[in-house]
């Protein structure tokens, strides 16, 4: 069965960077893109960006451009999201979510369990 | 960026009643809209894609409709397990965006 297992909770100081991993299994990694979505405490969902696991192409949310980098390691079927220059506004649960189909962004049927990132001095 | 506006912010219904949730987009998006259900402490679950195609995990009391800029999620007879927050999301154009959510609560 399809599984996305994310790395554990992190506590970071303002200005630091964080890298969240998303290890996948149960399907061919390179055939489905990975999205990253975050949710601040008590708030809604915010789409952060997408990476093609086939060729590494990315699309990022404009407000995060320059601070976020999404990468993959095809040898371990793992996706990564790095966010730099952290502020308290980046405190959130970060999710990875797989595309529904091959070159098909029509919804995200599979999600990781979420990784809580807390930014605090 | 395409902005999604969901209404109402909170919808109070009794079990067995019908619930209608709205999602409006700032630009036409054909049928490139998904709906998600999220319960506290859980990841979102894909409920509807293509504006009206129900995911296999969900019962037929859930239905989606609409196109271009106006979309609706209908729960024909709300069950106790349906109380949650519902989000719409467009995948018509980058950046993909979510609505702010509608909380379905027990009346």
Coordinates of N, CA and C in Angstrom, one line a residue:
Chain A
X1 N 0.8 -1.2 0.0 CA 0.0 0.0 0.0 C 0.9 1.2 0.0
X2 N 0.3 2.3 -0.5 CA 1.1 3.6 -0.6 C 1.2 4.1 0.8
X3 N 2.5 4.5 1.1 CA 2.8 5.2 2.4 C 3.7 6.3 2.2
X4 N 3.5 7.4 2.9 CA 4.4 8.5 3.0 C 4.7 8.7 4.5
X5 N 5.9 8.5 4.9 CA 6.3 8.6 6.3 C 7.3 9.8 6.4
X6 N 6.9 10.7 7.2 CA 7.7 12.0 7.4 C 8.6 11.9 8.6
X7 N 9.6 12.8 8.6 CA 10.5 12.9 9.7 C 9.8 13.6 10.9
X8 N 10.4 13.5 12.1 CA 9.8 13.9 13.3 C 9.8 15.4 13.5
X9 N 9.2 15.8 14.7 CA 9.1 17.2 15.0 C 10.4 17.9 15.2
X10 N 10.5 19.1 14.9 CA 11.7 19.9 15.1 C 11.4 21.2 15.8
X11 N 12.4 21.7 16.6 CA 12.3 23.0 17.2 C 13.5 23.8 16.7
X12 N 13.2 24.9 16.1 CA 14.3 25.7 15.5 C 14.2 27.2 16.0
X13 N 15.4 27.8 16.0 CA 15.4 29.2 16.4 C 15.2 30.1 15.2
X14 N 14.7 31.3 15.4 CA 14.5 32.2 14.3 C 15.8 32.4 13.5
X15 N 15.6 32.4 12.2 CA 16.8 32.6 11.3 C 17.4 31.2 10.8
X16 N 17.1 30.2 11.5 CA 17.6 28.9 11.2 C 16.9 28.3 10.0
X17 N 17.4 27.1 9.6 CA 16.8 26.3 8.5 C 16.2 25.0 9.0
X18 N 15.3 24.4 8.3 CA 14.8 23.1 8.6 C 14.6 22.3 7.4
X19 N 14.9 21.0 7.5 CA 14.7 20.1 6.4 C 13.8 19.0 6.8
X20 N 12.7 18.8 6.1 CA 11.7 17.8 6.4 C 11.8 16.7 5.4
X21 N 11.8 15.4 5.8 CA 11.9 14.4 4.8 C 10.5 13.6 4.7
X22 N 10.3 13.0 3.6 CA 9.1 12.3 3.3 C 9.5 11.0 2.5
X23 N 9.5 9.9 3.3 CA 10.0 8.6 2.7 C 8.7 7.9 2.2
X24 N 8.8 7.5 0.9 CA 7.6 6.9 0.3 C 7.8 5.4 0.1
X25 N 6.7 4.7 -0.1 CA 6.8 3.2 -0.4 C 5.5 2.8 -1.0
X26 N 5.5 1.7 -1.6 CA 4.2 1.1 -2.2 C 3.9 1.5 -3.6
X27 N 4.8 2.3 -4.2 CA 4.5 2.6 -5.6 C 5.8 3.0 -6.3
X28 N 5.8 3.3 -7.6 CA 7.0 3.7 -8.3 C 7.2 5.2 -8.0
X29 N 8.2 5.6 -7.3 CA 8.4 6.9 -6.8 C 8.5 7.9 -7.9
X30 N 9.2 7.6 -9.0 CA 9.4 8.6 -10.1 C 8.2 8.9 -11.0
X31 N 7.1 8.2 -10.7 CA 5.9 8.4 -11.6 C 4.9 9.4 -11.0
X32 N 5.1 9.9 -9.8 CA 4.1 10.7 -9.2 C 4.8 11.9 -8.5
X33 N 4.4 13.1 -8.8 CA 4.9 14.3 -8.1 C 4.5 14.3 -6.7
X34 N 5.3 15.1 -5.9 CA 5.1 15.3 -4.5 C 4.8 16.8 -4.2
X35 N 3.8 17.1 -3.5 CA 3.5 18.4 -3.1 C 3.8 18.6 -1.6
X36 N 4.0 19.8 -1.2 CA 4.2 20.1 0.2 C 3.2 21.1 0.6
X37 N 2.5 20.9 1.7 CA 1.4 21.7 2.2 C 1.7 21.9 3.7
X38 N 1.4 23.1 4.2 CA 1.6 23.4 5.6 C 0.4 24.0 6.2
X39 N 0.3 23.8 7.6 CA -0.9 24.3 8.3 C -0.4 24.9 9.6
X40 N -0.5 26.2 9.8 CA -0.2 26.8 11.0 C -1.2 26.5 12.1
X41 N -0.9 26.6 13.3 CA -1.8 26.1 14.4 C -3.2 26.8 14.3
X42 N -4.2 26.0 14.2 CA -5.6 26.6 14.1 C -5.9 27.3 12.8
X43 N -5.1 27.1 11.8 CA -5.3 27.8 10.5 C -5.6 26.8 9.4
X44 N -5.8 27.3 8.2 CA -6.1 26.5 7.1 C -4.8 25.9 6.4
X45 N -5.1 25.3 5.3 CA -4.0 24.7 4.5 C -3.4 25.7 3.5
X46 N -2.0 25.6 3.4 CA -1.3 26.4 2.5 C -0.4 25.6 1.7
X47 N -0.7 25.6 0.3 CA 0.2 24.9 -0.6 C 1.5 25.6 -0.7
X48 N 2.6 24.8 -0.6 CA 3.9 25.4 -0.6 C 4.6 25.2 -1.9
X49 N 4.4 24.1 -2.6 CA 5.1 23.8 -3.8 C 5.0 22.4 -4.2
X50 N 5.5 22.1 -5.4 CA 5.5 20.7 -6.0 C 6.8 20.4 -6.6
X51 N 7.2 19.1 -6.6 CA 8.4 18.7 -7.3 C 8.0 17.5 -8.1
X52 N 8.5 17.5 -9.3 CA 8.5 16.3 -10.2 C 9.5 15.3 -9.7
X53 N 9.1 14.1 -9.4 CA 10.1 13.1 -8.9 C 10.8 12.5 -10.1
X54 N 10.3 12.8 -11.3 CA 10.9 12.2 -12.5 C 12.1 13.0 -13.0
X55 N 11.9 14.4 -13.0 CA 13.0 15.2 -13.5 C 13.5 16.3 -12.6
X56 N 12.9 16.4 -11.4 CA 13.3 17.4 -10.4 C 12.7 18.8 -10.7
X57 N 11.9 19.0 -11.7 CA 11.3 20.3 -11.9 C 10.4 20.7 -10.7
X58 N 10.4 22.0 -10.4 CA 9.7 22.4 -9.2 C 8.8 23.6 -9.5
X59 N 7.7 23.8 -8.7 CA 6.9 25.0 -8.7 C 6.7 25.4 -7.3
X60 N 7.0 26.6 -6.9 CA 6.9 27.0 -5.5 C 5.9 28.1 -5.4
X61 N 5.3 28.2 -4.2 CA 4.4 29.3 -3.9 C 5.2 30.6 -3.9
X62 N 4.7 31.7 -4.6 CA 5.4 32.9 -4.7 C 6.0 33.4 -3.4
X63 N 5.1 33.4 -2.4 CA 5.5 34.0 -1.1 C 6.7 33.2 -0.4
X64 N 7.0 32.0 -0.9 CA 8.1 31.3 -0.3 C 9.3 31.2 -1.2
X65 N 9.2 31.8 -2.4 CA 10.3 31.8 -3.4 C 11.5 32.4 -2.7
X66 N 12.6 31.7 -2.9 CA 13.9 32.2 -2.3 C 14.2 31.6 -1.0
X67 N 13.2 31.1 -0.3 CA 13.4 30.5 1.0 C 13.2 29.0 1.1
X68 N 12.5 28.4 0.0 CA 12.2 27.0 0.1 C 12.9 26.3 -1.1
X69 N 13.3 25.1 -0.8 CA 13.9 24.2 -1.8 C 13.4 22.8 -1.6
X70 N 12.8 22.3 -2.7 CA 12.3 20.9 -2.7 C 13.2 20.0 -3.5
X71 N 13.6 18.9 -3.0 CA 14.5 17.9 -3.7 C 14.0 16.5 -3.5
X72 N 14.6 15.6 -4.2 CA 14.3 14.2 -4.1 C 15.5 13.4 -4.1
X73 N 15.4 12.2 -3.5 CA 16.5 11.2 -3.7 C 15.8 9.9 -4.2
X74 N 16.0 9.7 -5.5 CA 15.3 8.6 -6.1 C 15.8 7.2 -5.6
X75 N 17.0 7.2 -5.1 CA 17.6 5.9 -4.6 C 16.9 5.4 -3.4
X76 N 16.3 6.4 -2.6 CA 15.6 6.0 -1.4 C 14.2 6.3 -1.4
X77 N 13.7 6.8 -2.6 CA 12.3 7.2 -2.8 C 11.8 8.2 -1.7
X78 N 12.7 9.2 -1.5 CA 12.4 10.2 -0.4 C 12.4 11.6 -1.0
X79 N 11.4 12.4 -0.6 CA 11.4 13.8 -0.9 C 11.8 14.6 0.3
X80 N 12.3 15.8 0.0 CA 12.8 16.7 1.0 C 12.3 18.1 0.8
X81 N 12.0 18.8 1.9 CA 11.6 20.2 1.8 C 12.5 20.9 2.8
X82 N 13.3 21.9 2.3 CA 14.1 22.7 3.1 C 13.5 24.2 3.1
X83 N 13.4 24.7 4.3 CA 12.9 26.1 4.5 C 13.9 26.9 5.3
X84 N 14.4 28.0 4.7 CA 15.4 28.8 5.4 C 14.9 30.1 5.9
X85 N 15.7 30.7 6.7 CA 15.3 32.0 7.3 C 14.0 31.9 8.1
X86 N 13.9 31.0 9.0 CA 12.6 30.7 9.7 C 12.3 31.9 10.6
X87 N 10.9 32.1 10.6 CA 10.4 33.1 11.6 C 9.2 32.4 12.3
X88 N 8.7 33.0 13.3 CA 7.6 32.4 14.1 C 6.4 32.1 13.2
X89 N 6.3 32.8 12.1 CA 5.2 32.6 11.1 C 5.3 31.2 10.4
X90 N 6.5 30.6 10.5 CA 6.7 29.3 9.9 C 6.4 28.2 10.8
X91 N 6.0 28.5 12.0 CA 5.5 27.4 12.9 C 4.3 26.8 12.3
X92 N 4.3 25.5 12.1 CA 3.2 24.8 11.4 C 3.5 23.3 11.4
X93 N 2.4 22.6 11.0 CA 2.6 21.2 10.6 C 2.8 21.2 9.1
X94 N 3.9 20.5 8.7 CA 4.2 20.4 7.3 C 3.9 19.0 6.8
X95 N 3.1 18.9 5.7 CA 2.7 17.7 5.1 C 3.3 17.5 3.7
X96 N 3.7 16.3 3.4 CA 3.9 15.9 2.0 C 2.7 15.2 1.5
X97 N 2.4 15.3 0.2 CA 1.2 14.7 -0.4 C 1.5 14.4 -1.8
X98 N 1.1 13.2 -2.2 CA 1.4 12.7 -3.5 C 0.4 13.0 -4.6
X99 N 0.8 13.3 -5.8 CA -0.2 13.6 -6.9 C -1.1 12.3 -7.0
X100 N -2.2 12.6 -7.6 CA -3.2 11.5 -7.8 C -2.8 10.5 -8.9
X101 N -2.2 11.1 -10.0 CA -1.8 10.2 -11.1 C -0.5 10.7 -11.7
X102 N -0.1 9.9 -12.7 CA 1.1 10.2 -13.5 C 0.9 11.5 -14.2
X103 N 1.7 12.5 -14.0 CA 1.5 13.8 -14.6 C 0.1 14.3 -14.4
X104 N -0.5 14.1 -13.3 CA -1.9 14.4 -13.0 C -1.9 15.0 -11.6
X105 N -2.2 16.3 -11.6 CA -2.2 17.0 -10.3 C -3.6 17.1 -9.7
X106 N -4.5 16.3 -10.2 CA -5.9 16.5 -9.8 C -6.3 15.9 -8.4
X107 N -5.6 16.5 -7.4 CA -5.9 16.2 -6.1 C -4.8 15.3 -5.5
X108 N -4.8 15.3 -4.2 CA -3.7 14.6 -3.5 C -4.3 13.5 -2.6
X109 N -4.3 12.2 -3.1 CA -5.0 11.2 -2.3 C -4.2 10.6 -1.2
X110 N -2.9 10.8 -1.2 CA -2.0 10.2 -0.2 C -1.2 11.3 0.5
X111 N -1.2 11.3 1.8 CA -0.5 12.3 2.6 C 0.4 11.6 3.6
X112 N 1.4 12.3 4.0 CA 2.2 11.9 5.1 C 1.5 12.3 6.4
X113 N 2.1 11.9 7.5 CA 1.4 12.1 8.8 C 1.6 13.5 9.3
X114 N 2.5 14.2 8.7 CA 2.7 15.6 9.2 C 3.9 15.7 10.1
X115 N 4.7 16.8 9.9 CA 5.8 17.1 10.8 C 5.7 18.4 11.4
X116 N 5.6 18.5 12.7 CA 5.5 19.8 13.4 C 6.8 20.5 13.4
X117 N 6.9 21.7 12.9 CA 8.1 22.5 13.0 C 7.7 23.7 13.9
X118 N 8.4 23.9 15.0 CA 8.2 25.0 15.9 C 9.4 26.0 15.8
X119 N 9.1 27.2 15.6 CA 10.2 28.2 15.6 C 10.0 29.1 16.8
X120 N 11.0 29.0 17.6 CA 10.9 29.8 18.9 C 12.3 30.1 19.4
X121 N 12.5 31.3 19.9 CA 13.8 31.7 20.5 C 13.9 31.1 21.9
Chain B
X1 N -2.4 34.8 -8.8 CA -2.8 33.7 -8.0 C -4.3 33.6 -7.9
X2 N -4.8 32.4 -8.0 CA -6.3 32.2 -7.9 C -6.7 32.1 -6.5
X3 N -7.6 33.0 -6.1 CA -8.1 33.0 -4.7 C -9.4 32.2 -4.6
X4 N -9.5 31.4 -3.6 CA -10.7 30.6 -3.3 C -11.4 31.1 -2.1
X5 N -12.7 31.4 -2.2 CA -13.4 31.9 -1.1 C -14.5 30.9 -0.7
X6 N -14.4 30.3 0.5 CA -15.4 29.3 0.9 C -16.5 30.0 1.8
X7 N -17.7 29.5 1.7 CA -18.7 30.0 2.6 C -19.7 28.9 2.9
X8 N -20.3 28.9 4.1 CA -20.0 29.8 5.2 C -18.7 29.4 5.9
X9 N -18.2 30.2 6.8 CA -17.0 29.8 7.5 C -17.3 28.6 8.5
X10 N -18.5 28.7 9.1 CA -19.0 27.6 9.9 C -20.4 27.3 9.6
X11 N -20.8 26.0 9.5 CA -22.1 25.5 9.2 C -22.5 24.6 10.3
X12 N -23.6 25.0 10.9 CA -24.2 24.1 12.0 C -25.4 23.4 11.5
X13 N -25.3 22.1 11.6 CA -26.4 21.2 11.1 C -26.6 20.1 12.1
X14 N -27.8 19.5 12.1 CA -28.0 18.3 12.9 C -27.8 17.1 12.0
X15 N -27.5 16.0 12.7 CA -27.3 14.7 12.0 C -28.6 14.4 11.2
X16 N -28.4 14.0 9.9 CA -29.6 13.7 9.1 C -30.0 14.8 8.2
X17 N -29.5 16.0 8.5 CA -29.9 17.1 7.7 C -28.9 17.2 6.5
X18 N -29.3 18.1 5.5 CA -28.5 18.3 4.3 C -27.6 19.5 4.6
X19 N -26.4 19.4 4.1 CA -25.4 20.5 4.2 C -24.9 20.8 2.8
X20 N -24.8 22.1 2.6 CA -24.3 22.7 1.3 C -23.1 23.6 1.6
X21 N -22.0 23.3 1.0 CA -20.8 24.1 1.2 C -20.4 24.7 -0.1
X22 N -20.0 26.0 -0.1 CA -19.7 26.7 -1.3 C -18.3 27.1 -1.4
X23 N -17.8 27.1 -2.7 CA -16.4 27.5 -3.0 C -16.4 28.3 -4.2
X24 N -16.0 29.5 -4.2 CA -15.9 30.4 -5.3 C -14.5 30.7 -5.6
X25 N -14.1 30.8 -6.9 CA -12.8 31.1 -7.4 C -12.7 32.4 -8.0
X26 N -11.6 33.1 -7.9 CA -11.4 34.4 -8.5 C -11.2 34.4 -10.0
X27 N -11.0 33.3 -10.6 CA -10.8 33.1 -12.0 C -11.5 31.8 -12.4
X28 N -11.9 31.7 -13.7 CA -12.5 30.4 -14.1 C -11.4 29.3 -14.1
X29 N -11.8 28.1 -13.6 CA -10.8 27.0 -13.5 C -11.4 25.7 -14.1
X30 N -12.3 25.8 -15.0 CA -13.0 24.6 -15.6 C -13.5 23.8 -14.4
X31 N -13.1 22.5 -14.4 CA -13.5 21.6 -13.3 C -12.3 21.2 -12.5
X32 N -11.3 22.0 -12.5 CA -10.1 21.6 -11.8 C -10.1 22.0 -10.3
X33 N -11.0 21.3 -9.6 CA -11.2 21.6 -8.2 C -11.3 20.3 -7.4
X34 N -10.7 20.3 -6.3 CA -10.8 19.2 -5.3 C -11.4 19.7 -4.0
X35 N -12.0 18.7 -3.3 CA -12.4 19.0 -1.9 C -11.7 18.0 -1.0
X36 N -11.4 18.5 0.2 CA -10.8 17.6 1.2 C -11.6 17.7 2.5
X37 N -11.5 16.7 3.3 CA -12.1 16.6 4.6 C -10.9 16.5 5.6
X38 N -10.9 17.3 6.7 CA -9.9 17.2 7.7 C -10.5 17.2 9.1
X39 N -10.1 16.2 9.8 CA -10.5 16.1 11.2 C -9.4 16.5 12.1
X40 N -9.7 16.9 13.3 CA -8.6 17.4 14.2 C -7.5 16.3 14.4
X41 N -6.2 16.8 14.3 CA -5.1 16.0 14.5 C -4.8 15.0 13.3
X42 N -5.5 15.1 12.2 CA -5.3 14.2 11.1 C -4.9 15.0 9.8
X43 N -4.3 14.3 8.9 CA -4.0 14.9 7.6 C -5.3 15.0 6.8
X44 N -5.4 15.9 5.9 CA -6.6 16.0 5.1 C -6.8 14.7 4.3
X45 N -8.0 14.5 3.9 CA -8.3 13.3 3.0 C -9.0 13.8 1.7
X46 N -8.5 13.4 0.6 CA -9.2 13.7 -0.7 C -10.6 13.2 -0.7
X47 N -11.5 14.1 -1.0 CA -12.9 13.7 -1.0 C -13.5 13.7 -2.4
X48 N -13.2 14.8 -3.1 CA -13.7 15.0 -4.5 C -12.6 15.6 -5.3
X49 N -12.5 15.1 -6.6 CA -11.6 15.7 -7.6 C -12.4 15.9 -8.9
X50 N -11.8 16.7 -9.8 CA -12.6 17.0 -11.0 C -13.9 17.6 -10.7
X51 N -14.0 18.3 -9.6 CA -15.3 19.0 -9.1 C -16.4 18.1 -8.7
X52 N -16.4 16.9 -9.3 CA -17.6 16.0 -9.0 C -17.3 14.6 -8.9
X53 N -16.1 14.1 -9.0 CA -15.7 12.7 -8.9 C -15.4 12.4 -7.5
X54 N -16.2 11.5 -6.9 CA -16.0 11.2 -5.5 C -14.9 10.2 -5.3
X55 N -14.0 10.4 -4.3 CA -13.0 9.4 -4.0 C -13.7 8.1 -3.5
X56 N -13.0 7.0 -3.7 CA -13.7 5.7 -3.4 C -13.9 5.5 -1.9
X57 N -13.1 6.2 -1.1 CA -13.2 6.0 0.4 C -14.5 6.6 1.0
X58 N -15.2 7.4 0.2 CA -16.3 8.2 0.7 C -17.6 7.7 0.2
X59 N -18.7 7.7 1.0 CA -20.0 7.2 0.6 C -20.7 8.2 -0.3
X60 N -21.8 7.7 -1.0 CA -22.5 8.5 -2.0 C -23.3 9.7 -1.4
X61 N -23.4 9.8 -0.1 CA -24.1 11.0 0.4 C -23.2 12.3 0.1
X62 N -22.0 12.1 -0.2 CA -21.1 13.2 -0.6 C -21.2 13.4 -2.1
X63 N -21.5 14.6 -2.6 CA -21.4 14.9 -4.0 C -20.9 16.3 -4.2
X64 N -20.2 16.5 -5.4 CA -19.7 17.8 -5.7 C -20.2 18.2 -7.1
X65 N -20.4 19.5 -7.3 CA -20.9 20.0 -8.5 C -20.2 21.4 -8.8
X66 N -20.5 21.9 -10.0 CA -20.0 23.2 -10.4 C -18.9 23.2 -11.4
X67 N -18.6 24.4 -11.9 CA -17.5 24.6 -12.9 C -17.2 26.0 -13.0
X68 N -16.1 26.3 -13.6 CA -15.6 27.7 -13.8 C -15.3 28.4 -12.4
X69 N -16.3 29.1 -11.9 CA -16.0 29.9 -10.6 C -16.9 29.5 -9.5
X70 N -17.9 28.7 -9.7 CA -18.8 28.4 -8.6 C -18.9 26.9 -8.4
X71 N -18.6 26.4 -7.1 CA -18.6 25.0 -6.8 C -19.3 24.8 -5.5
X72 N -19.9 23.6 -5.4 CA -20.7 23.2 -4.2 C -20.4 21.8 -3.8
X73 N -20.2 21.6 -2.5 CA -20.1 20.3 -1.9 C -21.4 20.0 -1.2
X74 N -22.1 18.9 -1.5 CA -23.3 18.6 -0.8 C -23.2 17.3 0.0
X75 N -23.6 17.4 1.2 CA -23.7 16.2 2.0 C -25.2 16.0 2.2
X76 N -25.8 14.9 1.6 CA -27.2 14.8 1.5 C -27.9 14.6 2.9
X77 N -27.3 13.7 3.7 CA -27.8 13.5 5.1 C -26.5 13.3 6.0
X78 N -26.3 14.4 6.7 CA -25.0 14.4 7.5 C -25.0 13.3 8.6
X79 N -23.9 12.6 8.6 CA -23.7 11.6 9.6 C -22.7 12.2 10.7
X80 N -22.8 11.6 11.9 CA -21.9 12.1 13.0 C -20.4 12.1 12.6
X81 N -20.0 11.2 11.7 CA -18.6 11.1 11.3 C -18.2 12.2 10.3
X82 N -19.2 13.0 9.9 CA -18.9 14.0 8.8 C -18.5 15.3 9.4
X83 N -18.6 15.5 10.7 CA -18.3 16.8 11.3 C -16.8 16.9 11.3
X84 N -16.4 18.0 10.6 CA -15.0 18.2 10.2 C -14.8 19.5 9.5
X85 N -13.6 19.8 9.1 CA -13.4 21.0 8.3 C -13.2 20.6 6.8
X86 N -13.8 21.3 5.9 CA -13.7 21.0 4.5 C -13.0 22.1 3.8
X87 N -12.1 21.7 2.9 CA -11.3 22.7 2.1 C -11.5 22.4 0.7
X88 N -11.6 23.4 -0.1 CA -11.5 23.3 -1.6 C -10.2 23.7 -2.0
X89 N -9.7 23.2 -3.2 CA -8.4 23.5 -3.7 C -8.5 23.5 -5.2
X90 N -7.8 24.5 -5.8 CA -7.8 24.5 -7.3 C -6.4 24.0 -7.7
X91 N -6.4 23.2 -8.8 CA -5.2 22.8 -9.4 C -5.2 23.1 -10.9
X92 N -5.9 24.2 -11.2 CA -6.0 24.7 -12.6 C -4.7 25.4 -13.0
X93 N -4.1 26.1 -12.1 CA -2.9 26.9 -12.5 C -2.0 27.0 -11.2
X94 N -0.7 27.1 -11.5 CA 0.2 27.3 -10.4 C 0.1 28.8 -10.0
X95 N 0.3 29.1 -8.7 CA 0.4 28.1 -7.6 C -1.0 27.5 -7.3
X96 N -1.0 26.3 -6.9 CA -2.2 25.7 -6.4 C -2.6 26.4 -5.1
X97 N -3.9 26.5 -4.9 CA -4.3 27.3 -3.7 C -5.5 26.6 -3.1
X98 N -5.6 26.8 -1.8 CA -6.7 26.3 -1.0 C -7.7 27.4 -0.6
X99 N -8.9 27.1 -0.4 CA -9.8 28.0 0.3 C -9.5 27.9 1.8
X100 N -10.2 28.8 2.5 CA -9.8 29.0 4.0 C -10.6 28.0 4.8
X101 N -11.5 27.2 4.2 CA -12.1 26.1 5.0 C -13.5 26.4 5.5
X102 N -14.4 25.4 5.5 CA -15.7 25.5 6.2 C -15.7 24.5 7.3
X103 N -16.0 24.9 8.5 CA -16.1 24.0 9.6 C -17.6 23.5 9.7
X104 N -17.8 22.2 9.6 CA -19.1 21.6 9.7 C -19.3 21.2 11.1
X105 N -20.2 21.8 11.9 CA -20.3 21.4 13.3 C -21.7 21.0 13.6
X106 N -21.8 20.3 14.8 CA -23.1 19.8 15.2 C -23.9 20.9 15.8
X107 N -25.2 20.9 15.3 CA -26.1 21.9 15.8 C -26.7 21.5 17.2

